[in-house]
PDB file of C-alpha atoms and ligand atoms in Angstrom:
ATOM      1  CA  UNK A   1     -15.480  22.065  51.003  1.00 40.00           C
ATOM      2  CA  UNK A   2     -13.726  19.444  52.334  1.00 43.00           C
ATOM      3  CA  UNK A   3     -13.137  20.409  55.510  1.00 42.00           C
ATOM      4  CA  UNK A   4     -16.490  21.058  56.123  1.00 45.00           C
ATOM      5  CA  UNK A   5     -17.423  17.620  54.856  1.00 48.00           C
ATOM      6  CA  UNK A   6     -15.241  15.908  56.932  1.00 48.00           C
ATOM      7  CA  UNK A   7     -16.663  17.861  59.778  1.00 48.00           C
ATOM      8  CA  UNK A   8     -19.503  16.377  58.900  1.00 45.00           C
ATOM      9  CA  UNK A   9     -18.128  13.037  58.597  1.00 50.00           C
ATOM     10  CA  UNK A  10     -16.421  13.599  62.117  1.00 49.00           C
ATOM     11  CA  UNK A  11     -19.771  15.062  63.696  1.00 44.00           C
ATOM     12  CA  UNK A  12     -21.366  11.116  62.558  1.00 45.00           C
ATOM     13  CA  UNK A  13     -18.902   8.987  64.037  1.00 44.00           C
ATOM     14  CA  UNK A  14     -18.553  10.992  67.243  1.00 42.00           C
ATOM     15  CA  UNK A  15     -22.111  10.269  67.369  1.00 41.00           C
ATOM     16  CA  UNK A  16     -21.954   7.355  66.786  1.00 39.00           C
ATOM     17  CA  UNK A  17     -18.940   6.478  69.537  1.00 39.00           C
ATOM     18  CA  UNK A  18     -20.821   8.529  72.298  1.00 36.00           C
ATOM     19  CA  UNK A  19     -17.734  10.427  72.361  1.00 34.00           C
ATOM     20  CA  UNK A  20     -15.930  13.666  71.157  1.00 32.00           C
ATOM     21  CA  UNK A  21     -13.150  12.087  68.641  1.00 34.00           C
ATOM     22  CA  UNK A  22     -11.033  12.837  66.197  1.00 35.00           C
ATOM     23  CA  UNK A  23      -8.795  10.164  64.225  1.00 34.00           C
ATOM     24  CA  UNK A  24      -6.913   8.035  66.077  1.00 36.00           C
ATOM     25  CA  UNK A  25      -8.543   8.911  69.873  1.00 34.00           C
ATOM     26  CA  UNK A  26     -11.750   7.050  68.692  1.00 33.00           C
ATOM     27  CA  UNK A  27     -12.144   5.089  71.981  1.00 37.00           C
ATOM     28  CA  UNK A  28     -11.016   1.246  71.310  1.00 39.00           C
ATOM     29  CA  UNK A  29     -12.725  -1.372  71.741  1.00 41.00           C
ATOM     30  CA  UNK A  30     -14.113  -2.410  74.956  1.00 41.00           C
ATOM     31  CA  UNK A  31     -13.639  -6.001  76.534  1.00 40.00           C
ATOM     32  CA  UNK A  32     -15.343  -9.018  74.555  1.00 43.00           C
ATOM     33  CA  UNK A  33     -18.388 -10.380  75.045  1.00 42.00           C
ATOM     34  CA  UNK A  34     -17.960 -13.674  76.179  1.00 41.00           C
ATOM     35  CA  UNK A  35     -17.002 -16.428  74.221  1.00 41.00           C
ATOM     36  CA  UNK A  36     -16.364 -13.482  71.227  1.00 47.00           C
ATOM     37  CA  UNK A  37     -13.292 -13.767  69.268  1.00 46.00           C
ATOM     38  CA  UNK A  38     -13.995  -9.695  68.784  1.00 44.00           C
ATOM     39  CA  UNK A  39     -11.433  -7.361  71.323  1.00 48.00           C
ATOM     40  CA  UNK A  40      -8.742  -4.829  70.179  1.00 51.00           C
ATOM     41  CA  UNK A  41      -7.534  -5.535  66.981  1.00 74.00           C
ATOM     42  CA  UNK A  42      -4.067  -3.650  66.892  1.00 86.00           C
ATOM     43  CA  UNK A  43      -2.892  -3.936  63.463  1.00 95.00           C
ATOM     44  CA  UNK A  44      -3.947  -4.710  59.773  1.00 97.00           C
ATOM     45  CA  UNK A  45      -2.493  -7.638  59.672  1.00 96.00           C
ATOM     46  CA  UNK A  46      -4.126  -9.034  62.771  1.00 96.00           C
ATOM     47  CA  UNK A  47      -7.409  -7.891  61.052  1.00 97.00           C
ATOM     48  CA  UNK A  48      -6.151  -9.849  58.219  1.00 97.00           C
ATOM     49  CA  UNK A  49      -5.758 -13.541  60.751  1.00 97.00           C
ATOM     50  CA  UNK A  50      -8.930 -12.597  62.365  1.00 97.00           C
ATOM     51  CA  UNK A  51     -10.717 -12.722  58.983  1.00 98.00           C
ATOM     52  CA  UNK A  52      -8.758 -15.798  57.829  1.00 98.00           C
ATOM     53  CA  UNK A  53      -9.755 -17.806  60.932  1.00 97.00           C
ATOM     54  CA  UNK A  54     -13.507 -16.603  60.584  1.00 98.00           C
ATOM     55  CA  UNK A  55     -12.934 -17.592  57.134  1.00 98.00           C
ATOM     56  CA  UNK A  56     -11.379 -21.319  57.699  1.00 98.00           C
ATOM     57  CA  UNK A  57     -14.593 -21.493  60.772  1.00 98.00           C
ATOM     58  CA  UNK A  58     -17.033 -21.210  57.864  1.00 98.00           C
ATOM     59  CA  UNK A  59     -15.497 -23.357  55.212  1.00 98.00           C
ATOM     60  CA  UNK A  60     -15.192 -26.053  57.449  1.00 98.00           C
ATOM     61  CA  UNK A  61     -19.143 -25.657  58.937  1.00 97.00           C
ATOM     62  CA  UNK A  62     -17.349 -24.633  62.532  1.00 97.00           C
ATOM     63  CA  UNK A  63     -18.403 -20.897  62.468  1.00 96.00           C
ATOM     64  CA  UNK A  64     -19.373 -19.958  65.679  1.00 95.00           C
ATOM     65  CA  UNK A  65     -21.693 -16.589  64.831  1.00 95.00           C
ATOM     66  CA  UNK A  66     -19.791 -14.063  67.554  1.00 95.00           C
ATOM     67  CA  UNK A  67     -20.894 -11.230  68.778  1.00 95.00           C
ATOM     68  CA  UNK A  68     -24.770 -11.342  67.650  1.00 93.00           C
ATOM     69  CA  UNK A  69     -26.123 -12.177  71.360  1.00 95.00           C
ATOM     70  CA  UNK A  70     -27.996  -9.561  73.277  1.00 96.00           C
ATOM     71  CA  UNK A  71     -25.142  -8.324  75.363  1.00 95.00           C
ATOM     72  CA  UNK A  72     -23.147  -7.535  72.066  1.00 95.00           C
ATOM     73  CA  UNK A  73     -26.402  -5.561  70.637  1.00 96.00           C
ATOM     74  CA  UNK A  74     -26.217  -3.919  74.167  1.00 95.00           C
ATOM     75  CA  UNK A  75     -22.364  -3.263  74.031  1.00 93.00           C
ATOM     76  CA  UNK A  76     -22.298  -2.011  70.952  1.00 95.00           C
ATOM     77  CA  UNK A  77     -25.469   0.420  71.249  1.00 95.00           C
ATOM     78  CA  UNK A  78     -23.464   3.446  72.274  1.00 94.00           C
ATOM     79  CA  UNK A  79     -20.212   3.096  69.486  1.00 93.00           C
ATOM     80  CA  UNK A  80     -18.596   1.357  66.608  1.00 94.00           C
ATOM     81  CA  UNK A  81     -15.046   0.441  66.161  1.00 94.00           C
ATOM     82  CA  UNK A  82     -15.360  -2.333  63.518  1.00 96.00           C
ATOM     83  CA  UNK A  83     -12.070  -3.452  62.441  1.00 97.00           C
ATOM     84  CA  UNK A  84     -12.216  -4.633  59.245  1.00 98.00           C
ATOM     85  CA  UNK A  85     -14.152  -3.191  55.706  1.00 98.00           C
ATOM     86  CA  UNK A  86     -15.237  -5.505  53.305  1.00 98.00           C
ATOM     87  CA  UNK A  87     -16.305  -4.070  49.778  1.00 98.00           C
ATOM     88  CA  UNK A  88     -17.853  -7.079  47.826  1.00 98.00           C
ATOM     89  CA  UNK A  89     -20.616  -7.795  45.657  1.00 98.00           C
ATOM     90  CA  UNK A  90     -24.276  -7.875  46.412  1.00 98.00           C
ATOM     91  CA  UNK A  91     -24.158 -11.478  45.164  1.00 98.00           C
ATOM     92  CA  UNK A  92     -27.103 -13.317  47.511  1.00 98.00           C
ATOM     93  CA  UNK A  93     -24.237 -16.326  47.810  1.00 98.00           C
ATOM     94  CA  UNK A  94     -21.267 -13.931  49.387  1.00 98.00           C
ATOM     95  CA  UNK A  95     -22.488 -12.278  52.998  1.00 98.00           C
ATOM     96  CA  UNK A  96     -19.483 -10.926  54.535  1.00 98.00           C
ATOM     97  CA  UNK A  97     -20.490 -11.719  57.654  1.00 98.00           C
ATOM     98  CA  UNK A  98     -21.196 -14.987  57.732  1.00 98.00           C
ATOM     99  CA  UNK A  99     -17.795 -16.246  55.212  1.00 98.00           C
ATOM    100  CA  UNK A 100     -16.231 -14.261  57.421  1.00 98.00           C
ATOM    101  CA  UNK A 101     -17.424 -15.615  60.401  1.00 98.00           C
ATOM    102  CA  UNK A 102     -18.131 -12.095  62.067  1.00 97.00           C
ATOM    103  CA  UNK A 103     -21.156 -10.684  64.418  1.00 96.00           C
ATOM    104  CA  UNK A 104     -22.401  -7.202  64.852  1.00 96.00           C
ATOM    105  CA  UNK A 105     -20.141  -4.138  65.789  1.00 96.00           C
ATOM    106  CA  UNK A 106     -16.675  -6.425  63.518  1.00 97.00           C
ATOM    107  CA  UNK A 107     -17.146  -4.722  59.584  1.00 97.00           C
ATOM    108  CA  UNK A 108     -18.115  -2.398  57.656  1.00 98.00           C
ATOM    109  CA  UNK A 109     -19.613  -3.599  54.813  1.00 98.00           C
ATOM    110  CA  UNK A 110     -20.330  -2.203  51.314  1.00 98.00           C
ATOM    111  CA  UNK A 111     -21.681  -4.009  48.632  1.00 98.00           C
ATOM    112  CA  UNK A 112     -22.552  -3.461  44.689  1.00 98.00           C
ATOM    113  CA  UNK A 113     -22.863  -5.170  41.701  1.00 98.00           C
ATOM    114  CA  UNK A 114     -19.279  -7.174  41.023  1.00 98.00           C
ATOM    115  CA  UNK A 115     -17.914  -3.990  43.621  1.00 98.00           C
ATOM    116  CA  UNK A 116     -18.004  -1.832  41.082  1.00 98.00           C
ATOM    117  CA  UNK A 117     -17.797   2.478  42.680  1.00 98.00           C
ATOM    118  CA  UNK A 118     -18.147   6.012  42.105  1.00 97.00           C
ATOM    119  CA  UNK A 119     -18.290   8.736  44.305  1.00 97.00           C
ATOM    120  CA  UNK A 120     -20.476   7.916  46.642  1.00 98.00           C
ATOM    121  CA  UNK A 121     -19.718   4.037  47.165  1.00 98.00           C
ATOM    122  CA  UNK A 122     -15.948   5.017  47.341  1.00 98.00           C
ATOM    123  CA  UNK A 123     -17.153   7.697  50.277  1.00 98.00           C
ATOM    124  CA  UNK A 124     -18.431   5.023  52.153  1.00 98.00           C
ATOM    125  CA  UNK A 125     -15.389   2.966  51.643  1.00 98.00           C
ATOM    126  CA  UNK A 126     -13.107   5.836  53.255  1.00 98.00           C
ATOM    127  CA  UNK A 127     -15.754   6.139  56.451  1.00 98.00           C
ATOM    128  CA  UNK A 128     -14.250   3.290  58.072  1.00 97.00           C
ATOM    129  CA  UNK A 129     -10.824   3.779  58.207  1.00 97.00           C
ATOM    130  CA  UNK A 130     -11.047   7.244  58.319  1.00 97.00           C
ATOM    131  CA  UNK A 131     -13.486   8.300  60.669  1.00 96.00           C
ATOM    132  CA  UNK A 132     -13.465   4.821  62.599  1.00 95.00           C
ATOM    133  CA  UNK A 133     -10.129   3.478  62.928  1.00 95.00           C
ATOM    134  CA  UNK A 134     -10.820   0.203  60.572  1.00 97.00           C
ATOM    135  CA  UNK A 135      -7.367  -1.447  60.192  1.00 97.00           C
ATOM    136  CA  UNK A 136      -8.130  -3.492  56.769  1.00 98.00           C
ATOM    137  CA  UNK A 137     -10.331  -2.813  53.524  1.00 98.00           C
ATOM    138  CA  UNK A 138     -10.923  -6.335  52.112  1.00 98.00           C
ATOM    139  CA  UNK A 139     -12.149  -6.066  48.853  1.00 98.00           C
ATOM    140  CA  UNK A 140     -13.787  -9.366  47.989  1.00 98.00           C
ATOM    141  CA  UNK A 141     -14.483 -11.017  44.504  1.00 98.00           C
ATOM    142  CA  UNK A 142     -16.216 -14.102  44.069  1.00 98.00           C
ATOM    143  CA  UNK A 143     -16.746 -17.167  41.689  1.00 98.00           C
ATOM    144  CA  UNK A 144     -18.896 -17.231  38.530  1.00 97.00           C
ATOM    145  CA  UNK A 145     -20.100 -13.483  39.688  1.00 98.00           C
ATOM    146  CA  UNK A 146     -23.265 -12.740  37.616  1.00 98.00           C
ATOM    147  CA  UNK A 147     -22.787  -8.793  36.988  1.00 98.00           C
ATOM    148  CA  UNK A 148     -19.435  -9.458  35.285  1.00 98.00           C
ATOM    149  CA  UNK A 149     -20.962 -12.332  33.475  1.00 98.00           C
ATOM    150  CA  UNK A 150     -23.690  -9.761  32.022  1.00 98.00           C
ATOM    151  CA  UNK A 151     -21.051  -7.474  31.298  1.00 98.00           C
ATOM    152  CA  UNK A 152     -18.441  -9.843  29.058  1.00 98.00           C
ATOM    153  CA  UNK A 153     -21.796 -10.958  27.765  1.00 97.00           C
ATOM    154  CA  UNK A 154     -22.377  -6.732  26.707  1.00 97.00           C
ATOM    155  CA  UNK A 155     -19.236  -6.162  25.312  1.00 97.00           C
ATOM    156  CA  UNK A 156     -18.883  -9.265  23.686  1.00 95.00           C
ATOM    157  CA  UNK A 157     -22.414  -8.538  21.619  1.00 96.00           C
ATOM    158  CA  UNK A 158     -22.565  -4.875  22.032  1.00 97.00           C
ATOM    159  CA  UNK A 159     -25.725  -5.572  23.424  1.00 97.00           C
ATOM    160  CA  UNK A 160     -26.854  -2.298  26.307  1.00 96.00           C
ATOM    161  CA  UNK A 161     -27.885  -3.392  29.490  1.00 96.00           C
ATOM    162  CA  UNK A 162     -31.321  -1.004  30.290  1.00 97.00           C
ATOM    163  CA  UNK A 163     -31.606   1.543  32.977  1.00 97.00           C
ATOM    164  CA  UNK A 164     -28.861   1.573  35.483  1.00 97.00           C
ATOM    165  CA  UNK A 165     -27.824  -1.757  34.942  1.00 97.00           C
ATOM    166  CA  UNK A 166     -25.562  -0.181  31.815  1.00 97.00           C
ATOM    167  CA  UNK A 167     -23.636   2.360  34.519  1.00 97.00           C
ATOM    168  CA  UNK A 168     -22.498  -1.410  36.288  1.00 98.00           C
ATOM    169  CA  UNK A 169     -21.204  -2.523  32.792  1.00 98.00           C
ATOM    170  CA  UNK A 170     -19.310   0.775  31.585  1.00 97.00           C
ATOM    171  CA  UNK A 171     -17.474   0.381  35.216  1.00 98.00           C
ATOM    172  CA  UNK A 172     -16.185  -3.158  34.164  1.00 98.00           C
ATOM    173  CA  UNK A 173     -15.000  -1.899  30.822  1.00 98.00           C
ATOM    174  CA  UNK A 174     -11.558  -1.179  32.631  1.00 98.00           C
ATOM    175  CA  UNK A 175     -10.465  -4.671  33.891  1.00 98.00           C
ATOM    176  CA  UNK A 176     -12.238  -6.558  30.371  1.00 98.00           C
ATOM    177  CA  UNK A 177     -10.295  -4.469  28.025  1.00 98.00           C
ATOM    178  CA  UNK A 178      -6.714  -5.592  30.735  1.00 98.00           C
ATOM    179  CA  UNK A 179      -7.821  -9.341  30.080  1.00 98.00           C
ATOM    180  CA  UNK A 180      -9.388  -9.899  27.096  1.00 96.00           C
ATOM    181  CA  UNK A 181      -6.302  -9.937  24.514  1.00 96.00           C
ATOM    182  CA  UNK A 182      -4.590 -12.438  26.300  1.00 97.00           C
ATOM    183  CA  UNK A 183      -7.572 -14.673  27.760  1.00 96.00           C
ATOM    184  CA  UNK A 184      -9.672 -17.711  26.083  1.00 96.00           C
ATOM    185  CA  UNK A 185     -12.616 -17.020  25.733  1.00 94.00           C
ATOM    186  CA  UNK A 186     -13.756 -19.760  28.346  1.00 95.00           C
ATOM    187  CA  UNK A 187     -11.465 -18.313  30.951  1.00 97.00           C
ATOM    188  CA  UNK A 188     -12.309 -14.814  30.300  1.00 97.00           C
ATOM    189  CA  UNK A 189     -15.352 -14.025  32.896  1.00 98.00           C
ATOM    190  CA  UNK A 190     -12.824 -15.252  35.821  1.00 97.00           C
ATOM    191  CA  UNK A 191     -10.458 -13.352  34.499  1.00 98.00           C
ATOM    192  CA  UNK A 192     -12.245 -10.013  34.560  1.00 98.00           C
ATOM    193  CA  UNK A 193     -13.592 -10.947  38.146  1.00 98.00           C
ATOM    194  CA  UNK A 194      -9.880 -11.305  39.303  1.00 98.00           C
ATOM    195  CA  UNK A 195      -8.823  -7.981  37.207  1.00 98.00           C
ATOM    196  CA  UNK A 196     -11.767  -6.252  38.762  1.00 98.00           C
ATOM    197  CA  UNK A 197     -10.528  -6.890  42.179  1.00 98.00           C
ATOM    198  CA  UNK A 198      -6.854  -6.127  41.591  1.00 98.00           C
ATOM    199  CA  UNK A 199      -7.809  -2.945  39.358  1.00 98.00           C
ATOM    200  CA  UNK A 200      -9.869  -1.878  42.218  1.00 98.00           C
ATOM    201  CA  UNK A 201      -7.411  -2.398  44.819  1.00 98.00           C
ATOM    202  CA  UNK A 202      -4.576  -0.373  43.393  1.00 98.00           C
ATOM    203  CA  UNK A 203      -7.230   2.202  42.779  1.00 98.00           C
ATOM    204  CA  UNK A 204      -8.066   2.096  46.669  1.00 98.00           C
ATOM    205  CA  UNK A 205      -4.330   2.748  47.270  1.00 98.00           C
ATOM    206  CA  UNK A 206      -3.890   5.706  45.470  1.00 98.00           C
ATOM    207  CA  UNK A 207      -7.354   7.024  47.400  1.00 98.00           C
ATOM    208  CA  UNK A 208      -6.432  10.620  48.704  1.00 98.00           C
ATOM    209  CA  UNK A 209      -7.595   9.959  52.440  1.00 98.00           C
ATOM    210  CA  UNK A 210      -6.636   6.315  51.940  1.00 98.00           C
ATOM    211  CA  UNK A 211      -2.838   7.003  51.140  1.00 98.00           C
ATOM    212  CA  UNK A 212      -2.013   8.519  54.107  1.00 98.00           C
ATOM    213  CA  UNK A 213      -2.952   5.834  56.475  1.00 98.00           C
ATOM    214  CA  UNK A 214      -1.720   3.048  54.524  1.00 98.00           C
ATOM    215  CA  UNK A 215       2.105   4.870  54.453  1.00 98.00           C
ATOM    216  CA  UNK A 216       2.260   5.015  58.349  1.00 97.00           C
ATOM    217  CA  UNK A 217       0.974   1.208  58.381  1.00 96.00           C
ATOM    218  CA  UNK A 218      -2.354   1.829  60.321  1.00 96.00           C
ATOM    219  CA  UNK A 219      -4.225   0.442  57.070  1.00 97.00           C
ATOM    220  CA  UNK A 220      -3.651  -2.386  54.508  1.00 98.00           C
ATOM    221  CA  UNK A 221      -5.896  -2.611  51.536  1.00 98.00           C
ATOM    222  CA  UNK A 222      -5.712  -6.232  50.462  1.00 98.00           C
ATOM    223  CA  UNK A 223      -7.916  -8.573  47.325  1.00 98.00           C
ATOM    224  CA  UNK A 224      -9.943 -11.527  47.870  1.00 98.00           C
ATOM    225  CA  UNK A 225     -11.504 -14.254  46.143  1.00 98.00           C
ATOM    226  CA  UNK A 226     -14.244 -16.193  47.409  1.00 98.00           C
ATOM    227  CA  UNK A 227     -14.849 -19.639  45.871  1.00 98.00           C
ATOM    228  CA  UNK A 228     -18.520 -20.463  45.807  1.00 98.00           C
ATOM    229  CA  UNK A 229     -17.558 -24.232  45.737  1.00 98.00           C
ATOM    230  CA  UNK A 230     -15.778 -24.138  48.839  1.00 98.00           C
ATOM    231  CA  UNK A 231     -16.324 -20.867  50.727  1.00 98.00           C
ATOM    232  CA  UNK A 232     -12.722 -20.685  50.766  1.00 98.00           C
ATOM    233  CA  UNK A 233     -11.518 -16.629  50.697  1.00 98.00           C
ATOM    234  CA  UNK A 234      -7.677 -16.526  49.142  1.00 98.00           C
ATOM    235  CA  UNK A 235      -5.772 -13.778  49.388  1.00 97.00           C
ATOM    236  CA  UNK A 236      -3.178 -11.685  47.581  1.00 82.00           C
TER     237      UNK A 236
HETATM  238 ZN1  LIG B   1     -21.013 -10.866  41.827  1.00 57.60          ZN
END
């Protein structure tokens, strides 16, 4: 079964590159646009600066918006090689893009509620790296988040969320029940936002098609915090 989905898989992105590729001989990126800061990445932690200096653009109201002019639409009509995947929450405050300073054709980007995953989210998380050649999986929590607010809120009252909402909060149990022995109670909604990110990043690790690509250094799965105050990301 799994070879045949990853056939699949494969059969997407080689349409989508316009070419016959397997992993690895995806072709790389062509030349910039003009005035881009977006070219051949070459390693995760080169990803990594890129993101930083988008990052340090936006927090000090210098972003420059690359790569969303006609002639990037154009260059990017035919492939894909973004070089970066962002998994963050689908907070209206956080858009990858622009904190990151990034245009069209630069991430991948995934987003639910406080980035919490199953299945099929964590599928889409693997489609970068695996199928594209994405060098770094950012994933990115974020300041006075309201889905882990409603769910410290839950298990504080035993109050159930209705309809879906209660999936979001049973996927938060994990990094609440890390935290909430050893945090105050007024420090204990950051704290689950931080334990959510670094629960979810060891998980991402351990992923089976993951694994391999972070041992031979062509992927580096790192956690994020972005500060609502200042639109500062930090790292680590
Ligand atoms: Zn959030």
């Amino acid at each position: 079964m799994r070879t045949d989905r990853r056939g699949v898989l494969r059969a997407g992105a080689m349409a989508v590159a316009g070419a016959a590729a397997g992993l690895g001989t995806i072709p790389r990126a062509r030349a910039a646009t003009p005035g881009s800061t977006v070219g051949p990445v070459g390693t995760p932690a080169l990803a990594l600066a890129r993101l930083k200096a988008g990052n340090a653009a936006w927090v000090a109201s210098r972003a420059v918006h690359p790569d969303s002019s006609a002639a990037r639409r154009r260059e990017v009509s035919t492939h894909q090689e973004p070089f970066a995947v962002v998994f963050s929450c689908i907070d209206s405050r956080v858009p990858p893009e622009l904190v990151f300073d990034q245009g069209l054709g630069d991430l991948m980007v995934v987003r639910t509620a406080a980035h919490t995953a199953d299945g099929l989210v964590t599928g889409s998380l693997e489609y970068g790296p695996a199928e594209l050649g994405a060098q770094l999986l950012v994933v990115l929590g974020h300041q006075c988040c309201g889905a882990v607010t409603a769910a410290v809120n839950s298990f504080r009252t035993g109050e159930r969320l209705p309809g879906h909402l209660a999936d979001i909060v049973h996927d938060l149990r994990a990094p609440y029940e890390e935290v909430r022995r050893t945090t105050p109670a007024e420090g204990l909604v950051e704290a689950v936002i931080r334990a959510q990110t670094r629960q979810t990043v060891a998980r991402l690790r351990k992923d089976a098609l993951l694994r391999p690509l972070l041992a031979a250094g062509r992927l580096e799965v790192v956690g994020g915090y972005y500060s609502l105050d200042t639109g500062e990301v930090g790292f680590g």
